[in-house]
Coordinates of C-alpha atoms and ligand atoms in Angstrom, one line a residue:
Chain A
M1 CA 0.0 0.0 0.0
I2 CA 1.3 3.5 -0.8
Q3 CA 1.0 5.9 2.0
D4 CA -1.1 8.9 1.5
F5 CA 0.9 12.0 2.6
N6 CA -1.9 14.4 1.5
I7 CA 0.4 16.1 -0.9
S8 CA 0.0 17.3 -4.5
S9 CA 0.8 15.0 -7.4
E10 CA 3.7 17.2 -8.3
I11 CA 5.3 16.7 -4.9
Q12 CA 4.5 13.0 -4.9
A13 CA 6.2 12.7 -8.4
I14 CA 9.4 14.5 -7.2
L15 CA 9.5 12.2 -4.1
E16 CA 9.2 9.2 -6.3
S17 CA 12.0 10.4 -8.6
V18 CA 14.5 9.8 -5.8
M19 CA 15.9 6.3 -5.8
D20 CA 17.7 4.2 -3.3
P21 CA 21.3 4.7 -4.4
E22 CA 22.1 1.0 -3.8
I23 CA 18.9 -0.4 -5.4
P24 CA 18.3 2.1 -8.2
V25 CA 15.0 0.6 -9.2
L26 CA 13.4 1.3 -5.9
N27 CA 12.2 4.8 -5.1
V28 CA 12.2 6.2 -1.6
V29 CA 8.4 6.1 -1.3
D30 CA 8.3 2.4 -2.3
L31 CA 11.2 1.7 0.1
G32 CA 9.0 3.0 2.9
V33 CA 11.5 5.4 4.4
I34 CA 9.4 8.6 3.9
R35 CA 7.3 8.9 7.1
D36 CA 5.8 12.3 6.7
V37 CA 5.8 15.2 4.3
E38 CA 4.8 18.8 5.2
V39 CA 4.5 21.4 2.6
K40 CA 4.4 25.1 3.4
G41 CA 4.5 27.2 0.2
K42 CA 7.9 26.4 -1.2
E43 CA 9.3 24.9 2.0
I44 CA 9.1 21.2 2.5
T45 CA 9.9 19.2 5.6
I46 CA 10.5 15.5 5.1
K47 CA 10.6 13.0 7.9
L48 CA 13.0 10.2 6.9
T49 CA 13.6 7.0 8.8
P50 CA 16.9 5.0 8.3
T51 CA 16.7 1.4 7.1
Y52 CA 19.7 0.3 9.0
S53 CA 21.6 2.5 11.5
G54 CA 24.8 2.7 9.5
C55 CA 23.3 2.5 6.1
P56 CA 25.5 4.8 3.9
A57 CA 22.5 5.3 1.6
M58 CA 20.7 7.5 4.1
D59 CA 23.0 10.6 3.8
V60 CA 22.8 10.2 0.0
I61 CA 19.0 9.9 0.0
G62 CA 18.8 13.1 2.1
D63 CA 21.1 15.0 -0.3
D64 CA 19.2 13.6 -3.3
L65 CA 15.9 14.7 -1.9
E66 CA 17.2 18.3 -1.4
R67 CA 18.6 18.3 -4.9
A68 CA 15.4 16.9 -6.5
F69 CA 13.2 19.5 -4.8
A70 CA 15.6 22.4 -5.4
A71 CA 15.3 21.8 -9.1
Y72 CA 11.6 22.7 -8.7
G73 CA 12.4 25.7 -6.5
Y74 CA 11.7 24.1 -3.2
T75 CA 13.8 24.3 -0.1
T76 CA 13.9 21.1 1.9
V77 CA 14.5 20.2 5.5
V78 CA 15.2 16.5 6.0
Q79 CA 14.6 15.2 9.5
L80 CA 15.8 11.8 10.5
I81 CA 13.4 10.0 12.8
M82 CA 14.3 6.8 14.7
S83 CA 11.0 5.7 16.1
P84 CA 9.1 3.7 15.1
P85 CA 12.0 1.9 13.4
W86 CA 11.8 1.0 9.7
T87 CA 10.6 -2.5 8.8
T88 CA 10.6 -4.3 5.5
D89 CA 6.8 -4.4 5.8
W90 CA 6.9 -0.8 4.7
I91 CA 8.2 -1.7 1.3
T92 CA 5.2 -1.2 -1.0
T93 CA 3.8 -3.9 -3.3
R94 CA 5.1 -1.9 -6.2
G95 CA 8.5 -1.8 -4.5
R96 CA 8.5 -5.5 -4.0
A97 CA 7.7 -6.1 -7.7
A98 CA 10.6 -3.7 -8.7
L99 CA 13.0 -5.6 -6.4
E100 CA 12.1 -9.0 -7.9
K101 CA 12.4 -7.6 -11.5
Y102 CA 15.8 -6.3 -10.6
G103 CA 16.9 -9.7 -9.4
I104 CA 16.5 -9.4 -5.6
A105 CA 14.0 -11.7 -4.0
A106 CA 11.6 -9.7 -1.8
P107 CA 11.5 -10.3 1.9
L108 CA 9.3 -13.2 3.2
D109 CA 7.2 -12.8 6.3
E110 CA 9.0 -13.1 9.7
T111 CA 8.4 -16.8 10.3
A112 CA 9.3 -17.9 6.7
D113 CA 12.4 -15.6 6.9
K114 CA 13.6 -17.4 10.0
D115 CA 13.0 -20.7 8.4
V116 CA 15.1 -19.9 5.3
L117 CA 17.9 -18.2 7.2
L118 CA 18.2 -20.5 10.2
N119 CA 16.6 -23.8 9.2
D120 CA 17.6 -24.3 5.6
K121 CA 14.0 -24.3 4.4
K122 CA 13.4 -23.8 0.6
L123 CA 11.0 -20.9 0.5
V124 CA 12.8 -18.2 -1.4
K125 CA 12.0 -18.1 -5.1
C126 CA 14.9 -17.8 -7.6
T127 CA 14.6 -14.5 -9.3
H128 CA 15.9 -16.0 -12.5
C129 CA 13.8 -19.1 -13.1
G130 CA 11.2 -19.0 -10.3
S131 CA 12.2 -22.3 -8.7
Q132 CA 11.9 -22.6 -5.0
N133 CA 14.8 -25.1 -4.9
T134 CA 17.2 -22.5 -3.5
K135 CA 19.7 -22.5 -0.7
L136 CA 21.3 -19.9 1.5
V137 CA 25.0 -19.2 0.7
S138 CA 25.7 -16.5 3.2
Q139 CA 23.6 -14.6 5.7
F140 CA 25.5 -11.4 4.9
G141 CA 25.4 -10.2 1.3
S142 CA 26.8 -7.2 -0.5
T143 CA 24.9 -4.9 1.9
A144 CA 23.6 -5.5 5.4
C145 CA 20.0 -5.9 4.3
K146 CA 20.7 -8.7 1.9
A147 CA 21.6 -12.4 2.1
M148 CA 23.2 -14.4 -0.7
F149 CA 21.3 -17.4 -2.2
Q150 CA 21.9 -19.8 -5.0
C151 CA 19.3 -21.7 -7.1
D152 CA 19.8 -25.4 -7.3
D153 CA 17.9 -25.7 -10.6
C154 CA 19.4 -23.0 -12.8
L155 CA 22.5 -22.7 -10.5
E156 CA 22.4 -18.9 -10.7
P157 CA 23.2 -16.9 -7.5
F158 CA 20.9 -14.1 -6.4
D159 CA 20.3 -11.7 -3.5
Y160 CA 17.5 -12.0 -1.0
F161 CA 16.2 -8.9 0.9
K162 CA 16.0 -10.1 4.5
C163 CA 13.0 -9.5 6.6
L164 CA 13.5 -6.8 9.2
K165 CA 10.9 -6.4 11.9
Chain B
M1 CA 8.1 -2.4 25.7
N2 CA 7.0 0.2 28.2
P3 CA 9.5 2.1 30.3
I4 CA 9.9 1.0 33.9
K5 CA 9.2 4.7 34.8
E6 CA 8.9 7.9 32.9
L7 CA 11.6 10.5 33.2
N8 CA 10.6 13.5 35.1
P9 CA 10.4 16.4 32.6
T10 CA 12.6 18.5 34.8
F11 CA 15.3 15.8 35.0
L12 CA 17.6 17.4 32.4
Q13 CA 17.3 20.9 33.8
S14 CA 19.8 19.8 36.5
Q15 CA 23.3 20.4 35.3
E16 CA 24.5 17.4 37.4
N17 CA 22.0 15.1 35.7
K18 CA 23.0 16.4 32.3
T19 CA 26.7 15.8 33.0
H20 CA 26.0 12.3 34.3
L21 CA 23.9 11.4 31.3
V22 CA 26.5 12.6 28.8
N23 CA 29.2 10.6 30.6
Y24 CA 27.0 7.6 30.7
L25 CA 26.2 7.8 27.0
L26 CA 29.9 8.2 26.2
G27 CA 30.6 5.0 28.0
V28 CA 28.0 3.2 25.9
A29 CA 28.7 4.8 22.6
D30 CA 32.5 4.7 22.7
N31 CA 32.4 0.9 22.7
Y32 CA 30.6 1.1 19.3
L33 CA 33.0 3.6 17.9
I34 CA 36.2 1.7 18.8
L35 CA 34.9 -1.7 17.9
G36 CA 33.5 -0.4 14.6
Q37 CA 36.9 1.1 13.9
R38 CA 38.6 -2.2 14.7
L39 CA 36.3 -4.1 12.4
G40 CA 36.8 -1.5 9.7
E41 CA 40.5 -2.4 9.7
L42 CA 39.5 -5.8 8.4
C43 CA 37.7 -4.5 5.3
G44 CA 39.3 -6.4 2.4
H45 CA 41.4 -8.5 4.8
G46 CA 38.8 -11.1 5.9
P47 CA 39.8 -14.8 5.6
N48 CA 37.3 -15.1 2.7
L49 CA 34.5 -13.1 1.2
E50 CA 31.6 -13.9 3.5
P51 CA 33.1 -13.0 6.8
D52 CA 34.9 -10.0 5.2
I53 CA 31.5 -8.6 4.0
A54 CA 29.8 -9.5 7.2
L55 CA 32.4 -7.9 9.5
T56 CA 32.4 -4.8 7.4
N57 CA 28.6 -4.6 7.6
I58 CA 28.7 -5.1 11.4
S59 CA 31.3 -2.3 11.5
L60 CA 28.9 -0.1 9.6
D61 CA 26.0 -0.9 11.9
L62 CA 28.1 0.0 14.9
L63 CA 29.3 3.3 13.4
G64 CA 25.7 4.1 12.5
Q65 CA 24.6 3.4 16.1
V66 CA 27.4 5.6 17.5
R67 CA 26.4 8.5 15.3
S68 CA 22.9 8.4 16.8
F69 CA 24.3 8.3 20.3
Y70 CA 26.8 11.2 19.6
Q71 CA 24.1 13.3 18.0
Y72 CA 22.0 12.8 21.1
I73 CA 25.0 13.7 23.3
A74 CA 25.6 16.9 21.3
Q75 CA 21.9 17.7 21.6
I76 CA 22.0 17.3 25.4
K77 CA 25.2 19.3 25.8
G78 CA 23.5 22.1 23.8
D79 CA 26.8 23.7 22.9
K80 CA 28.2 23.9 19.4
S81 CA 29.8 20.5 19.5
T82 CA 28.9 18.0 16.7
E83 CA 29.0 14.2 16.4
D84 CA 32.3 14.6 14.5
D85 CA 33.9 16.6 17.3
I86 CA 32.9 14.0 19.8
A87 CA 34.2 11.2 17.6
F88 CA 37.4 12.7 16.4
L89 CA 38.6 15.5 18.6
R90 CA 38.9 14.0 22.1
K91 CA 42.1 12.8 23.7
E92 CA 42.7 9.2 24.7
R93 CA 41.8 9.7 28.3
D94 CA 38.4 11.1 27.4
Y95 CA 37.3 7.9 25.6
K96 CA 35.3 5.7 28.0
N97 CA 35.2 2.4 26.0
V98 CA 36.0 -0.9 27.7
L99 CA 39.4 -2.5 27.1
L100 CA 37.8 -5.5 25.3
V101 CA 36.8 -3.5 22.1
E102 CA 40.3 -2.0 21.6
Q103 CA 42.1 -5.4 21.6
P104 CA 43.8 -6.0 18.3
N105 CA 42.7 -8.2 15.4
T106 CA 45.4 -10.7 16.3
D107 CA 43.8 -13.5 14.1
F108 CA 40.4 -14.5 13.0
G109 CA 39.8 -16.4 16.2
Y110 CA 40.4 -13.3 18.2
V111 CA 38.2 -11.2 16.0
I112 CA 35.3 -13.7 16.4
V113 CA 35.8 -14.2 20.2
R114 CA 36.0 -10.4 20.8
Q115 CA 32.9 -9.9 18.7
F116 CA 31.0 -12.7 20.4
F117 CA 31.9 -11.5 23.9
F118 CA 30.7 -8.1 22.9
D119 CA 27.6 -9.1 20.9
V120 CA 26.2 -11.2 23.8
Y121 CA 26.6 -8.2 26.1
N122 CA 25.2 -5.7 23.5
K123 CA 22.1 -7.7 22.8
L124 CA 21.3 -8.1 26.5
F125 CA 22.1 -4.4 27.1
L126 CA 19.9 -3.1 24.3
N127 CA 17.1 -5.4 25.2
S128 CA 17.0 -3.8 28.7
L129 CA 17.6 -0.3 27.3
Q130 CA 14.3 -0.6 25.5
Q131 CA 12.7 0.0 29.0
S132 CA 14.8 3.1 29.6
A133 CA 13.0 6.0 31.2
D134 CA 14.5 8.1 28.4
E135 CA 12.5 8.2 25.2
T136 CA 15.4 8.7 22.8
L137 CA 17.3 5.8 24.3
R138 CA 14.3 3.6 24.0
A139 CA 14.1 4.4 20.3
L140 CA 17.8 3.8 19.8
A141 CA 17.7 0.5 21.6
F142 CA 14.6 -0.7 19.7
K143 CA 16.4 0.1 16.4
G144 CA 19.8 -1.3 17.5
I145 CA 18.6 -4.6 18.9
K146 CA 17.5 -5.9 15.5
E147 CA 21.1 -5.4 14.3
A148 CA 22.7 -6.7 17.4
S149 CA 20.7 -9.9 17.0
Y150 CA 22.2 -10.4 13.6
H151 CA 25.7 -9.7 14.9
E152 CA 25.3 -12.2 17.7
R153 CA 24.1 -14.8 15.3
F154 CA 27.1 -14.3 13.0
S155 CA 29.7 -14.3 15.8
G156 CA 28.0 -17.1 17.7
D157 CA 27.9 -19.3 14.6
W158 CA 31.6 -18.8 13.9
F159 CA 32.4 -19.3 17.6
K160 CA 30.8 -22.7 17.5
R161 CA 32.3 -23.6 14.1
L162 CA 35.8 -22.7 15.2
G163 CA 35.5 -24.3 18.6
D164 CA 34.0 -27.5 17.4
G165 CA 36.1 -27.4 14.1
T166 CA 39.6 -28.7 13.4
A167 CA 42.3 -29.3 16.1
E168 CA 44.0 -26.1 15.0
S169 CA 40.9 -23.9 15.0
K170 CA 39.9 -25.2 18.4
E171 CA 43.3 -24.5 19.8
R172 CA 43.5 -21.0 18.4
V173 CA 40.0 -20.0 19.4
Q174 CA 40.6 -21.4 22.9
Q175 CA 43.7 -19.3 23.1
A176 CA 41.6 -16.2 22.2
V177 CA 39.0 -17.1 24.8
N178 CA 41.8 -17.4 27.4
D179 CA 43.3 -14.1 26.5
L180 CA 40.1 -12.1 26.1
W181 CA 38.1 -13.6 29.1
I182 CA 39.8 -11.1 31.5
Y183 CA 38.2 -8.2 29.7
T184 CA 34.6 -9.4 29.9
D185 CA 33.9 -8.3 33.5
E186 CA 34.5 -4.7 32.7
L187 CA 31.5 -4.6 30.5
F188 CA 29.4 -4.6 33.7
H189 CA 31.4 -2.1 35.7
T190 CA 29.6 1.1 36.6
T191 CA 31.0 4.6 37.1
E192 CA 29.4 7.3 39.3
A193 CA 27.6 8.6 36.2
D194 CA 26.3 5.1 35.3
N195 CA 25.0 4.6 38.8
A196 CA 23.2 7.9 38.7
M197 CA 21.5 6.8 35.5
I198 CA 20.6 3.4 36.8
A199 CA 19.0 5.0 39.8
A200 CA 17.0 7.3 37.5
G201 CA 15.8 4.4 35.4
V202 CA 17.6 5.6 32.3
A203 CA 20.2 2.8 32.4
P204 CA 19.7 -0.9 32.9
D205 CA 20.9 -2.7 36.1
M206 CA 24.2 -4.1 35.1
L207 CA 24.5 -6.6 37.9
Q208 CA 21.5 -8.4 36.6
L209 CA 22.8 -8.3 33.1
R210 CA 26.1 -9.7 34.2
E211 CA 24.3 -12.8 35.5
Y212 CA 22.5 -13.5 32.3
Y213 CA 25.7 -12.8 30.3
Y214 CA 27.9 -15.4 31.9
E215 CA 25.1 -17.9 31.8
K216 CA 24.7 -17.4 28.0
V217 CA 28.5 -17.2 27.3
E218 CA 29.2 -20.3 29.3
E219 CA 26.5 -22.2 27.6
L220 CA 27.9 -21.3 24.2
L221 CA 31.4 -22.2 25.3
S222 CA 30.2 -25.6 26.2
T223 CA 28.4 -26.1 22.9
A224 CA 31.5 -25.0 21.1
T225 CA 33.4 -27.6 23.2
L226 CA 35.6 -24.9 24.7
Q227 CA 36.9 -24.5 28.3
I228 CA 35.9 -21.8 30.6
P229 CA 39.2 -20.1 31.6
E230 CA 40.1 -19.8 35.3
V231 CA 41.3 -16.4 36.0
E232 CA 42.3 -14.7 39.2
Y233 CA 41.5 -11.2 38.3
F234 CA 39.8 -9.3 35.5
Q235 CA 41.2 -6.3 33.7
K236 CA 39.7 -2.9 33.9
G237 CA 40.4 0.8 33.3
G238 CA 38.9 1.7 29.9
K239 CA 35.7 3.0 31.5
Q240 CA 37.9 5.4 33.5
G241 CA 39.8 6.4 30.4
I242 CA 42.9 4.3 31.3
H243 CA 43.4 2.4 28.1
S244 CA 45.8 -0.3 26.9
E245 CA 48.7 0.5 24.6
H246 CA 46.5 -0.3 21.6
M247 CA 44.2 2.6 22.1
G248 CA 46.7 5.3 21.1
R249 CA 47.4 3.6 17.8
I250 CA 43.7 3.3 17.0
L251 CA 43.1 6.9 17.7
A252 CA 46.2 8.0 15.7
E253 CA 44.8 6.3 12.6
M254 CA 41.2 7.2 13.2
Q255 CA 41.8 10.9 14.0
Y256 CA 44.6 11.5 11.4
M257 CA 42.4 13.1 8.8
Q258 CA 40.5 15.5 11.2
R259 CA 43.7 16.5 12.9
T260 CA 45.6 17.1 9.7
Y261 CA 42.7 18.9 8.0
P262 CA 40.6 20.3 10.9
D263 CA 36.8 20.6 10.1
S264 CA 37.3 18.9 6.8
K265 CA 34.0 17.6 5.3
W266 CA 33.2 14.9 2.8
Ligands
ZN1 ZN1 16.8 -20.5 -10.7

C-alpha cells in the first residue's frame, strides 16, 4: 500500500523520482523510508527513517531529496526519525515487484524468513527461473540488508532482501 | 516495551544530571566507535568473502549506532559540538570504552571471540535499554537490537564452528578465549555517572545483566566444546579512560584526517 501523505501529485512525483542509491529501481516512497511530508508554500519538511543505523545510503538519500526539490524551486529540510524503526513491511507492493524484477528476492514474512535463514527451508523463489529449490549461501550479502542465495535448478546466484521487523 | 518509569520532565534541567547522562552515554557509545573502527580495519582482509563482508557490515552498523548516540550527546550538551567533534577530537583519556573492544585483530579467532563476547553483552544491554525512562534511548535501543541480534548470530555461529572445528581452529579459538576472558567483567562495571543513570531508570541494572551474560556465554562455550578459563583477576580501566597500549594507535589512525585537516567535510 502506498501511504497517503496528503500532498500534490507534483510533490509526490518529485519524491518518487528519488531512488535508493544501492537499489536504483526502488524509489524512496516504495522503500518506505518517507514517514511524513509537510509542505508550506515552497518549503518542504520530510521525515525520513533510516533502514539500518549505518546505512550509507541514508545521507545520500537526504542529499538527493534536497537536490530533487531544489530543481523545482523548493527548499527542503530532512529530519531523521528513529521511532518507530523501519521494517521491511513498509516496502510497497510496487516496490517488491521492482525488487524482484531487478533480481533481488523480496522479503518473506518473519516466520518464513527465520525458516530460510536458520533452518535451511526452501521458500525463497529464484529471481531468474522462479524455482523454490534454493539455498542460503551467506547470511550477509553485499549490503547489510541482503543475504546471498543460490538456485539449485538454474544454478544462478541471487540476493534475498532479509525481513527486518 | 514500556518504560519502567517515565523520566521527570525537569530531569535534564539539572546540570548534574546532564553531565552524568553525557558521561553515561559516552561509556555506551565509545564501545561502538572503537569496535566499529577495529572491524573497519578488516575491510578487504577477511579470511574469505563472506566474513569479510559480514564484519564490514557489522562495523557499519556500529558506526551508525554511534552516530545516533553522539548526536544525542551533542543535543543534550546544547553547545556547538557536533557528532564529529565527539568522535574525532577527544584525547585518549576522554574515551570511555571498555578494554575489550580495543584489543587488536590478532587473528580471525580473536576477532570472532572479541565480537562474540561483545555481541552477547550488547544484545542483553539493548534489550534492557528498551525499557529506559529516556524516550530517545528507548528508540535507539529498539532500532539497535535488531542489528545486534544479527551480529550475535554471526559471531555465535563462527564461535561454535571454530571451537568444534579442526584441532587447530579449536586450539586457536581457545587461546583467544583465554586471552580475552579477562576483559569481559569490565562490560558490567559502573561509574558514578552510570549509577546515577541506573537510579534514574535511564540505564539498565548491570549486575542483573552480568548474571544473564555469563550464563549465556558459558552455555555457548560448552556447545563449542571450549573450556571456561580460570582467572584470578579481571582487567579494567577503559571506562575510567585508562586504556591499553593499543588505544593510542587506533586513535592515531582514526583521527589522522580530522587533525591534519581540521573541520574537513566529505
Ligand atoms: Zn533458478
